[in-house]
Amino acid sequence: MRINSLIELDRDHLIHPVTSWTGHEHRGVTVIESGQGVYLKDREGRTLLDAFSGLWCVNVGYGRQSVVEAAAAQMAKLPYATGYFHFGSEPAIRLAARLAELAPGDLNHVYFTLGGSDAVDSALRFIRYHANVTGRPEKKHVIALDRGYHGSSSTGAGVTGLPAFHQNFDVPVATQHHIAAPYPYRDATPDDPAAIIARSVAALKDKVAEIGAERVAAFFCEPIQGSAGVIVPPRGWLKAMRETCRELDILFVADEVITGFGRTGPLFGCEHEDVTPDLMTMAKGLTAGYSPMGAVLLSEGVYRAMADGAPKGSAIGHGFTYSGHPVSAAVGLEVLRLYTEEGVLANGQAVAPAFEQGLAALADHPLVGDVRSRGLLAGVELVVSKAGKTKPPADLRLPDRLAAKGYENGLIFRAFADGVAGFAPPLSCTPEEIELIVARFKKTLDDVLDIKEIRDAVD
Ligand code: PLP
């Protein structure tokens, strides 16, 4: 099929996630044809270094034959098994056990979903159920961070703190609240991490006091806010928020959909600060994007309270046809083996310092206001005035231009709408590939600065 007819078919029939529908009709699709290692090939034969792992998910790189074989073997043996009616399949059981073993503390109970949004949605349903069966039916309010992303299910989108997910969708609802995110670069005291942490703790306490502690069920956060533009809180922030939740008797939910599976160094972001949440959501790196799967993990306490508090003999009415899908579970088991036994996690840790230093060296570039990273997760915030930390005006179309120049230079990264470039390269990157990412991004910044309108706008 010719590329043009594919573009027409796409325009006429395929709705793309989180995009301006008319904008997409106008622009047309970029068709990706194949992938190998850290490289993608588009339909026109261009080779691109994917420094965003698809959508922060292909952590093991493309074309991993052992994953393909695990999926094919499971598909041939048993392509589907329901988890309903007390049935189960070996891969789902083994993957649940392996996650319980690898996850922090007593997160021993796993409910499988198809991705991150339904993991968050399941967590929200479990939290409500938990409140009801523990005799606190008024404890239903949920607090999260401004600019946090917790998916786009009908309920989860209200926990998300990004305006695009609220506009015209009638969320957040009255039980969903947000507090300011810790954002060192734009904080009043960027060089005082203790003050940033103290302000977050105070904001959470104040919000809980405003709602009434007996009415607040949970606090949700990402260990590092990905879709917000990779906002990295000061070290100690996560632990302080976890401890505050314990003090306030509210559940602490860590959304590790991006930060899980080695993205920031250890297997889970919570491990940096020795934090065990009450619930943890995950997806993406769980199957490295080779097939859809997410999960929500429940602590021993939450699980037991729900199991024992449920009316005797009645079903806990939450379930998906594809929960614990055997093919995705087989993929997840093989991907976990790659992380832990084939050195992928260790490789990510080994190349991360060069990646962090390479990007940090771009801080002198006239367009760069802030570089922040942890492990192989990074954000470069662009400004038109370093002194004023001034965001690029919308009419400069900097994000679009940045993505387009990057593409011309053979590099894919995320150009967020507010001028942050996001990076999440595969953990399997070689040192040379890391160097190439940094070099191609530097050239992209230079090329963007060469555009007269942009050069004129920069201080
Ligand atoms: N939670 C976080 C932290 C995410 O980053 C995402 C997706 O990017 C989600 C939830 C939603 O996951 P999905 O897109 O798989 O539904």
Coordinates of C-alpha atoms and ligand atoms in Angstrom, one line a residue:
M1 CA 0.0 0.0 0.0
R2 CA 1.4 3.4 -0.9
I3 CA 2.2 5.7 2.0
N4 CA -0.3 8.3 0.8
S5 CA -3.2 6.0 0.9
L6 CA -2.2 4.9 4.4
I7 CA -2.2 8.6 5.5
E8 CA -5.7 9.0 4.0
L9 CA -7.0 5.9 5.7
D10 CA -5.6 7.1 9.0
R11 CA -7.1 10.6 8.5
D12 CA -10.5 9.1 7.7
H13 CA -10.7 6.4 10.4
L14 CA -8.1 6.3 13.1
I15 CA -8.5 8.5 16.2
H16 CA -5.2 9.1 17.9
P17 CA -4.7 9.5 21.7
V18 CA -4.3 12.9 23.3
T19 CA -4.1 14.9 20.1
S20 CA -6.0 17.8 18.4
W21 CA -8.2 15.8 16.1
T22 CA -8.4 18.6 13.5
G23 CA -4.7 19.3 14.0
H24 CA -4.0 15.6 13.2
E25 CA -6.2 15.6 10.2
H26 CA -4.2 18.6 8.9
R27 CA -0.8 17.2 9.7
G28 CA -1.3 13.5 8.9
V29 CA 0.2 10.4 10.5
T30 CA 3.9 9.5 10.6
V31 CA 3.9 5.7 10.0
I32 CA 6.5 3.7 11.9
E33 CA 7.3 0.5 10.1
S34 CA 9.8 -1.5 12.2
G35 CA 12.2 -1.4 15.1
Q36 CA 15.5 -3.0 16.1
G37 CA 17.5 -2.3 19.2
V38 CA 17.1 1.4 20.0
Y39 CA 16.3 2.3 16.4
L40 CA 13.0 2.7 14.5
K41 CA 12.4 2.8 10.8
D42 CA 9.6 4.9 9.4
R43 CA 7.6 4.1 6.3
E44 CA 9.8 6.3 4.2
G45 CA 12.9 4.4 5.2
R46 CA 14.4 6.9 7.6
T47 CA 16.2 5.4 10.6
L48 CA 15.5 7.1 14.0
L49 CA 17.1 6.7 17.4
D50 CA 14.2 6.3 19.8
A51 CA 15.2 8.2 22.9
F52 CA 11.7 7.9 24.3
S53 CA 11.3 4.1 24.2
G54 CA 8.0 4.4 22.3
L55 CA 6.0 6.0 25.1
W56 CA 8.4 5.4 28.0
C57 CA 7.8 1.7 27.7
V58 CA 10.1 -0.3 25.4
N59 CA 12.8 -0.5 28.1
V60 CA 14.5 -3.6 26.7
G61 CA 14.7 -2.2 23.1
Y62 CA 13.0 -3.4 20.0
G63 CA 13.3 -6.8 18.3
R64 CA 14.0 -8.9 21.4
Q65 CA 13.6 -12.4 19.9
S66 CA 13.3 -14.1 23.3
V67 CA 10.2 -12.0 24.1
V68 CA 8.7 -12.7 20.7
E69 CA 9.3 -16.5 21.2
A70 CA 7.8 -16.4 24.7
A71 CA 4.6 -14.7 23.3
A72 CA 4.4 -17.1 20.4
A73 CA 4.9 -20.2 22.5
Q74 CA 2.2 -19.1 24.9
M75 CA -0.1 -18.2 22.1
A76 CA 0.3 -21.6 20.6
K77 CA -0.1 -23.4 23.9
L78 CA -2.9 -21.4 25.5
P79 CA -3.8 -18.0 24.0
Y80 CA -6.4 -17.1 26.6
A81 CA -7.5 -18.2 30.0
T82 CA -10.0 -16.4 32.1
G83 CA -9.2 -15.6 35.7
Y84 CA -13.0 -15.7 36.4
F85 CA -14.7 -18.7 38.1
H86 CA -11.5 -19.6 39.9
F87 CA -9.6 -20.4 36.7
G88 CA -6.0 -19.3 36.2
S89 CA -3.0 -19.8 34.0
E90 CA 0.6 -20.6 34.9
P91 CA 2.2 -17.4 33.5
A92 CA -0.2 -15.1 35.3
I93 CA 0.3 -16.9 38.6
R94 CA 4.1 -16.9 38.2
L95 CA 4.2 -13.2 37.2
A96 CA 2.1 -12.2 40.2
A97 CA 4.4 -14.1 42.5
R98 CA 7.5 -12.6 40.8
L99 CA 6.2 -9.1 41.2
A100 CA 5.3 -9.7 44.8
E101 CA 8.9 -10.9 45.3
L102 CA 10.5 -7.9 43.5
A103 CA 8.2 -5.1 44.7
P104 CA 9.0 -3.2 48.0
G105 CA 7.8 -4.5 51.4
D106 CA 4.5 -6.3 51.7
L107 CA 3.0 -5.4 48.3
N108 CA 2.1 -9.1 47.9
H109 CA -1.2 -9.1 46.0
V110 CA -1.5 -8.3 42.3
Y111 CA -4.5 -7.5 40.2
F112 CA -3.6 -7.4 36.5
T113 CA -5.0 -4.8 34.1
L114 CA -4.3 -3.9 30.4
G115 CA -2.3 -0.8 31.0
G116 CA -1.8 2.2 33.4
S117 CA -5.2 3.9 33.2
D118 CA -7.1 0.9 34.2
A119 CA -4.5 0.1 36.9
V120 CA -5.2 3.6 38.4
D121 CA -8.9 3.1 37.9
S122 CA -8.8 -0.3 39.6
A123 CA -6.8 1.3 42.5
L124 CA -9.5 3.9 42.9
R125 CA -12.3 1.3 43.0
F126 CA -10.3 -0.8 45.5
I127 CA -9.8 2.3 47.7
R128 CA -13.5 3.0 47.7
Y129 CA -14.3 -0.6 48.5
H130 CA -11.7 -0.6 51.3
A131 CA -13.3 2.5 52.9
N132 CA -16.7 0.9 52.7
V133 CA -15.9 -2.5 54.1
T134 CA -13.7 -1.0 56.9
G135 CA -16.7 1.0 58.1
R136 CA -15.6 4.4 56.9
P137 CA -18.0 5.1 54.0
E138 CA -17.3 8.8 54.2
K139 CA -13.6 8.3 53.5
K140 CA -13.7 8.8 49.7
H141 CA -11.7 11.9 48.8
V142 CA -8.5 11.6 46.9
I143 CA -5.6 14.1 46.7
A144 CA -3.0 14.2 43.9
L145 CA -0.4 16.6 42.5
D146 CA -0.9 19.4 40.1
R147 CA 0.4 18.3 36.7
G148 CA 0.5 14.6 37.8
Y149 CA -0.6 12.1 35.3
H150 CA -2.7 9.1 36.3
G151 CA -4.2 8.1 33.1
S152 CA -7.4 8.9 31.3
S153 CA -10.1 6.6 32.6
S154 CA -13.4 8.4 33.4
T155 CA -12.4 8.5 37.1
G156 CA -8.6 8.5 36.9
A157 CA -8.6 11.5 34.6
G158 CA -9.8 13.6 37.5
V159 CA -6.9 12.4 39.6
T160 CA -4.6 13.5 36.8
G161 CA -3.7 17.1 37.3
L162 CA -3.3 18.2 33.7
P163 CA -5.9 20.6 32.3
A164 CA -6.2 19.0 28.9
F165 CA -7.6 15.8 30.6
H166 CA -10.2 17.8 32.5
Q167 CA -11.5 20.3 29.8
N168 CA -14.9 19.3 28.6
F169 CA -14.7 15.9 30.4
D170 CA -16.3 17.2 33.6
V171 CA -13.5 16.2 36.0
P172 CA -12.2 16.5 38.6
V173 CA -15.3 15.5 40.5
A174 CA -16.0 16.9 44.0
T175 CA -14.0 14.1 45.7
Q176 CA -10.8 14.8 43.7
H177 CA -8.3 17.4 44.8
H178 CA -4.8 18.6 43.9
I179 CA -1.9 20.3 45.7
A180 CA 1.1 22.0 44.2
A181 CA 3.8 19.8 42.8
P182 CA 7.4 20.0 44.1
Y183 CA 9.0 21.7 41.1
P184 CA 12.5 22.7 42.1
Y185 CA 13.3 24.8 39.0
R186 CA 10.2 27.0 39.4
D187 CA 10.0 26.9 43.2
A188 CA 10.5 29.9 45.4
T189 CA 13.6 28.3 46.9
P190 CA 15.1 26.1 44.2
D191 CA 18.3 25.6 46.2
D192 CA 16.6 24.6 49.4
P193 CA 15.3 21.1 49.0
A194 CA 14.3 20.8 52.7
A195 CA 12.0 23.9 52.2
I196 CA 10.5 22.4 49.1
I197 CA 9.7 19.1 51.0
A198 CA 8.3 21.0 53.9
R199 CA 6.0 23.0 51.7
S200 CA 4.7 19.8 50.1
V201 CA 4.1 18.2 53.5
A202 CA 2.3 21.3 54.7
A203 CA 0.2 21.5 51.5
L204 CA -0.9 17.9 52.0
K205 CA -1.7 18.5 55.7
D206 CA -3.6 21.7 54.9
K207 CA -5.6 20.0 52.2
V208 CA -6.5 17.1 54.4
A209 CA -7.5 19.5 57.2
E210 CA -9.6 21.5 54.8
I211 CA -11.5 18.3 53.6
G212 CA -11.5 16.6 57.0
A213 CA -9.1 13.7 57.7
E214 CA -12.0 11.3 58.2
R215 CA -13.1 12.0 54.6
V216 CA -9.8 11.6 52.8
A217 CA -9.0 8.1 51.5
A218 CA -5.7 8.4 49.6
F219 CA -2.9 10.5 48.2
F220 CA -1.6 9.6 44.7
C221 CA 1.8 10.6 43.3
E222 CA 4.4 9.5 40.8
P223 CA 7.9 9.2 42.3
I224 CA 9.0 11.5 39.5
Q225 CA 6.3 13.3 37.5
G226 CA 6.7 12.1 33.9
S227 CA 4.0 13.7 31.8
A228 CA 4.3 16.9 33.8
G229 CA 7.6 17.4 32.0
V230 CA 9.8 15.1 34.1
I231 CA 9.7 17.0 37.3
V232 CA 12.2 15.4 39.7
P233 CA 11.4 16.2 43.4
P234 CA 14.3 16.6 45.9
R235 CA 15.6 13.4 47.4
G236 CA 13.6 12.8 50.6
W237 CA 10.4 14.1 49.2
L238 CA 8.8 10.7 48.5
K239 CA 9.6 9.4 52.0
A240 CA 8.3 12.5 53.7
M241 CA 5.0 12.3 51.8
R242 CA 4.7 8.6 52.6
E243 CA 5.2 9.2 56.3
T244 CA 2.8 12.1 56.2
C245 CA 0.1 9.8 54.8
R246 CA 0.7 7.3 57.5
E247 CA 0.4 10.1 60.1
L248 CA -2.8 11.3 58.6
D249 CA -4.3 7.7 58.2
I250 CA -4.6 8.0 54.4
L251 CA -3.5 5.4 51.9
F252 CA -0.3 6.3 49.9
V253 CA -0.5 5.3 46.3
A254 CA 2.7 5.3 44.2
D255 CA 2.0 5.4 40.5
E256 CA 5.1 3.7 39.0
V257 CA 3.7 3.4 35.5
I258 CA 6.7 5.3 34.2
T259 CA 9.2 5.0 37.0
G260 CA 8.9 1.3 37.4
F261 CA 11.1 -1.3 35.8
G262 CA 14.5 0.4 35.9
R263 CA 13.6 3.7 34.4
T264 CA 15.2 5.7 37.2
G265 CA 17.9 3.1 38.2
P266 CA 16.4 0.5 40.6
L267 CA 13.5 -1.7 39.6
F268 CA 11.0 0.7 41.2
G269 CA 11.3 4.5 41.9
C270 CA 10.2 3.9 45.5
E271 CA 13.4 2.0 46.2
H272 CA 15.5 5.2 46.0
E273 CA 13.9 6.2 49.4
D274 CA 13.1 2.8 50.8
V275 CA 9.4 3.6 50.6
T276 CA 6.6 0.9 50.6
P277 CA 3.3 2.3 49.4
D278 CA -0.1 0.9 50.4
L279 CA -0.9 0.5 46.7
M280 CA 1.4 0.6 43.6
T281 CA 0.3 0.9 40.0
M282 CA 2.5 -0.2 37.1
A283 CA 2.4 -0.9 33.4
K284 CA 4.6 0.1 30.4
G285 CA 8.0 -1.5 31.4
L286 CA 6.2 -4.5 32.9
T287 CA 6.0 -5.9 29.4
A288 CA 8.3 -3.3 27.8
G289 CA 5.4 -2.5 25.5
Y290 CA 5.5 -5.8 23.7
S291 CA 2.0 -6.5 24.7
P292 CA -0.5 -4.6 26.8
M293 CA -0.5 -5.2 30.6
G294 CA -0.6 -3.2 33.8
A295 CA -1.1 -4.1 37.4
V296 CA -2.1 -2.7 40.8
L297 CA -0.3 -4.2 43.8
L298 CA -2.0 -4.2 47.2
S299 CA -0.2 -4.3 50.6
E300 CA -1.0 -7.1 52.9
G301 CA -3.1 -4.8 55.1
V302 CA -5.2 -3.4 52.2
Y303 CA -5.8 -6.8 50.7
R304 CA -6.7 -8.5 54.0
A305 CA -9.1 -5.7 55.0
M306 CA -10.9 -6.0 51.6
A307 CA -10.9 -9.8 51.6
D308 CA -12.1 -10.2 55.1
G309 CA -14.4 -7.1 55.1
A310 CA -16.3 -8.2 52.0
P311 CA -19.8 -9.5 52.7
K312 CA -19.5 -13.3 53.3
G313 CA -19.7 -15.3 50.1
S314 CA -20.2 -12.3 47.8
A315 CA -17.9 -11.5 44.9
I316 CA -15.8 -8.4 44.9
G317 CA -17.2 -7.1 41.7
H318 CA -14.2 -5.9 39.8
G319 CA -12.9 -7.8 36.8
F320 CA -11.7 -7.6 33.2
T321 CA -11.9 -10.3 30.6
Y322 CA -8.2 -9.9 29.9
S323 CA -7.0 -9.6 33.5
G324 CA -3.9 -11.8 33.8
H325 CA -3.9 -12.5 30.1
P326 CA -1.5 -15.5 29.6
V327 CA 0.3 -14.1 26.6
S328 CA 1.0 -10.7 28.2
A329 CA 2.0 -12.5 31.4
A330 CA 4.4 -14.7 29.5
V331 CA 5.9 -11.6 27.9
G332 CA 6.1 -10.0 31.4
L333 CA 8.0 -13.0 32.8
E334 CA 10.5 -12.9 29.9
V335 CA 10.9 -9.1 30.1
L336 CA 11.6 -9.4 33.9
R337 CA 14.1 -12.1 33.2
L338 CA 15.9 -9.7 30.7
Y339 CA 15.9 -7.0 33.4
T340 CA 17.2 -9.2 36.2
E341 CA 19.2 -12.1 34.6
E342 CA 20.3 -10.7 31.2
G343 CA 21.8 -7.5 32.6
V344 CA 19.3 -4.9 31.1
L345 CA 18.6 -3.3 34.5
A346 CA 22.4 -3.2 35.2
N347 CA 23.1 -1.8 31.8
G348 CA 20.6 1.0 32.4
Q349 CA 22.3 1.8 35.7
A350 CA 25.8 1.7 34.0
V351 CA 25.0 4.1 31.2
A352 CA 22.8 6.5 33.2
P353 CA 25.7 8.7 34.6
A354 CA 27.0 9.4 31.0
F355 CA 23.4 10.2 30.0
E356 CA 22.9 12.5 32.9
Q357 CA 26.2 14.3 32.5
G358 CA 25.8 14.6 28.7
L359 CA 22.5 16.3 29.1
A360 CA 23.7 18.4 32.0
A361 CA 26.4 19.8 29.8
L362 CA 23.7 21.3 27.6
A363 CA 22.7 23.7 30.4
D364 CA 24.9 26.4 28.8
H365 CA 22.9 26.4 25.6
P366 CA 21.0 29.6 25.2
L367 CA 17.6 27.8 25.0
V368 CA 18.1 25.6 28.0
G369 CA 16.7 26.7 31.4
D370 CA 16.9 23.5 33.3
V371 CA 18.2 19.9 32.9
R372 CA 16.8 17.3 35.4
S373 CA 17.1 13.6 35.4
R374 CA 17.3 10.5 37.4
G375 CA 18.6 7.3 35.8
L376 CA 17.4 7.2 32.2
L377 CA 14.5 9.5 32.7
A378 CA 15.2 13.2 31.9
G379 CA 13.7 16.5 31.1
V380 CA 15.3 19.5 29.5
E381 CA 13.2 22.7 30.0
L382 CA 13.6 25.3 27.3
V383 CA 13.2 29.0 27.9
V384 CA 13.7 32.2 25.9
S385 CA 15.2 34.0 28.9
K386 CA 17.5 32.1 31.3
A387 CA 17.4 35.0 33.8
G388 CA 13.6 35.3 33.8
K389 CA 13.0 31.5 33.3
T390 CA 10.6 32.7 30.6
K391 CA 8.7 29.9 28.8
P392 CA 8.7 30.1 25.0
P393 CA 5.6 32.0 23.8
A394 CA 3.1 29.7 22.1
D395 CA 3.3 31.5 18.8
L396 CA 6.9 30.4 18.4
R397 CA 5.6 26.8 18.1
L398 CA 8.8 25.7 19.8
P399 CA 7.7 22.2 20.7
D400 CA 6.6 21.4 17.2
R401 CA 9.7 22.8 15.7
L402 CA 11.9 20.9 18.2
A403 CA 10.2 17.6 17.4
A404 CA 10.5 18.2 13.7
K405 CA 14.2 19.2 13.8
G406 CA 14.9 16.2 16.1
Y407 CA 13.2 13.9 13.5
E408 CA 15.3 15.4 10.7
N409 CA 18.4 14.7 12.9
G410 CA 17.3 11.1 13.4
L411 CA 16.2 11.5 17.0
I412 CA 12.8 10.9 18.7
F413 CA 12.1 12.4 22.1
R414 CA 9.0 13.9 23.6
A415 CA 8.5 17.6 22.9
F416 CA 6.0 18.6 25.6
A417 CA 3.6 21.4 24.8
D418 CA 5.1 23.8 27.3
G419 CA 8.6 23.5 25.9
V420 CA 10.1 20.6 27.9
A421 CA 12.0 17.9 26.0
G422 CA 11.5 14.5 27.7
F423 CA 13.8 11.5 27.4
A424 CA 13.4 7.9 28.3
P425 CA 15.8 5.8 26.2
P426 CA 15.8 2.0 26.4
L427 CA 17.8 0.6 29.3
S428 CA 19.6 -1.5 26.8
C429 CA 21.4 1.6 25.2
T430 CA 25.1 1.2 24.6
P431 CA 27.4 4.1 25.7
E432 CA 27.8 5.0 22.0
E433 CA 24.0 5.3 21.6
I434 CA 23.8 7.5 24.7
E435 CA 26.5 9.7 23.2
L436 CA 24.6 9.9 20.0
I437 CA 21.3 10.9 21.7
V438 CA 23.1 13.8 23.4
A439 CA 24.9 14.8 20.2
R440 CA 21.7 14.7 18.1
F441 CA 19.8 16.6 20.7
K442 CA 22.5 19.3 20.9
K443 CA 22.4 19.6 17.1
T444 CA 18.6 19.9 17.3
L445 CA 18.8 22.7 19.8
D446 CA 21.3 24.5 17.5
D447 CA 19.1 24.0 14.5
V448 CA 16.1 25.4 16.4
L449 CA 18.1 28.4 17.5
D450 CA 19.1 29.0 13.9
I451 CA 15.4 29.7 13.1
K452 CA 15.3 33.5 12.9
E453 CA 12.1 34.0 14.8
I454 CA 13.4 31.9 17.7
R455 CA 16.9 33.5 17.7
D456 CA 15.2 36.9 17.8
A457 CA 13.0 35.9 20.8
V458 CA 15.9 34.6 22.9
D459 CA 17.5 37.0 25.4
Ligands
PLP1 N1 0.1 6.7 35.2 C1 1.2 7.2 34.8 C2 2.2 7.8 35.7 C3 1.5 7.3 33.4 O1 2.6 7.9 33.0 C4 0.6 6.8 32.5 C5 0.8 6.9 31.0 O2 1.7 7.5 30.6 C6 -0.6 6.2 33.0 C7 -0.8 6.2 34.4 C8 -1.6 5.7 32.1 O3 -1.2 4.5 31.5 P1 -1.8 4.0 30.1 O4 -1.5 5.0 29.0 O5 -1.1 2.7 29.9 O6 -3.3 3.8 30.3

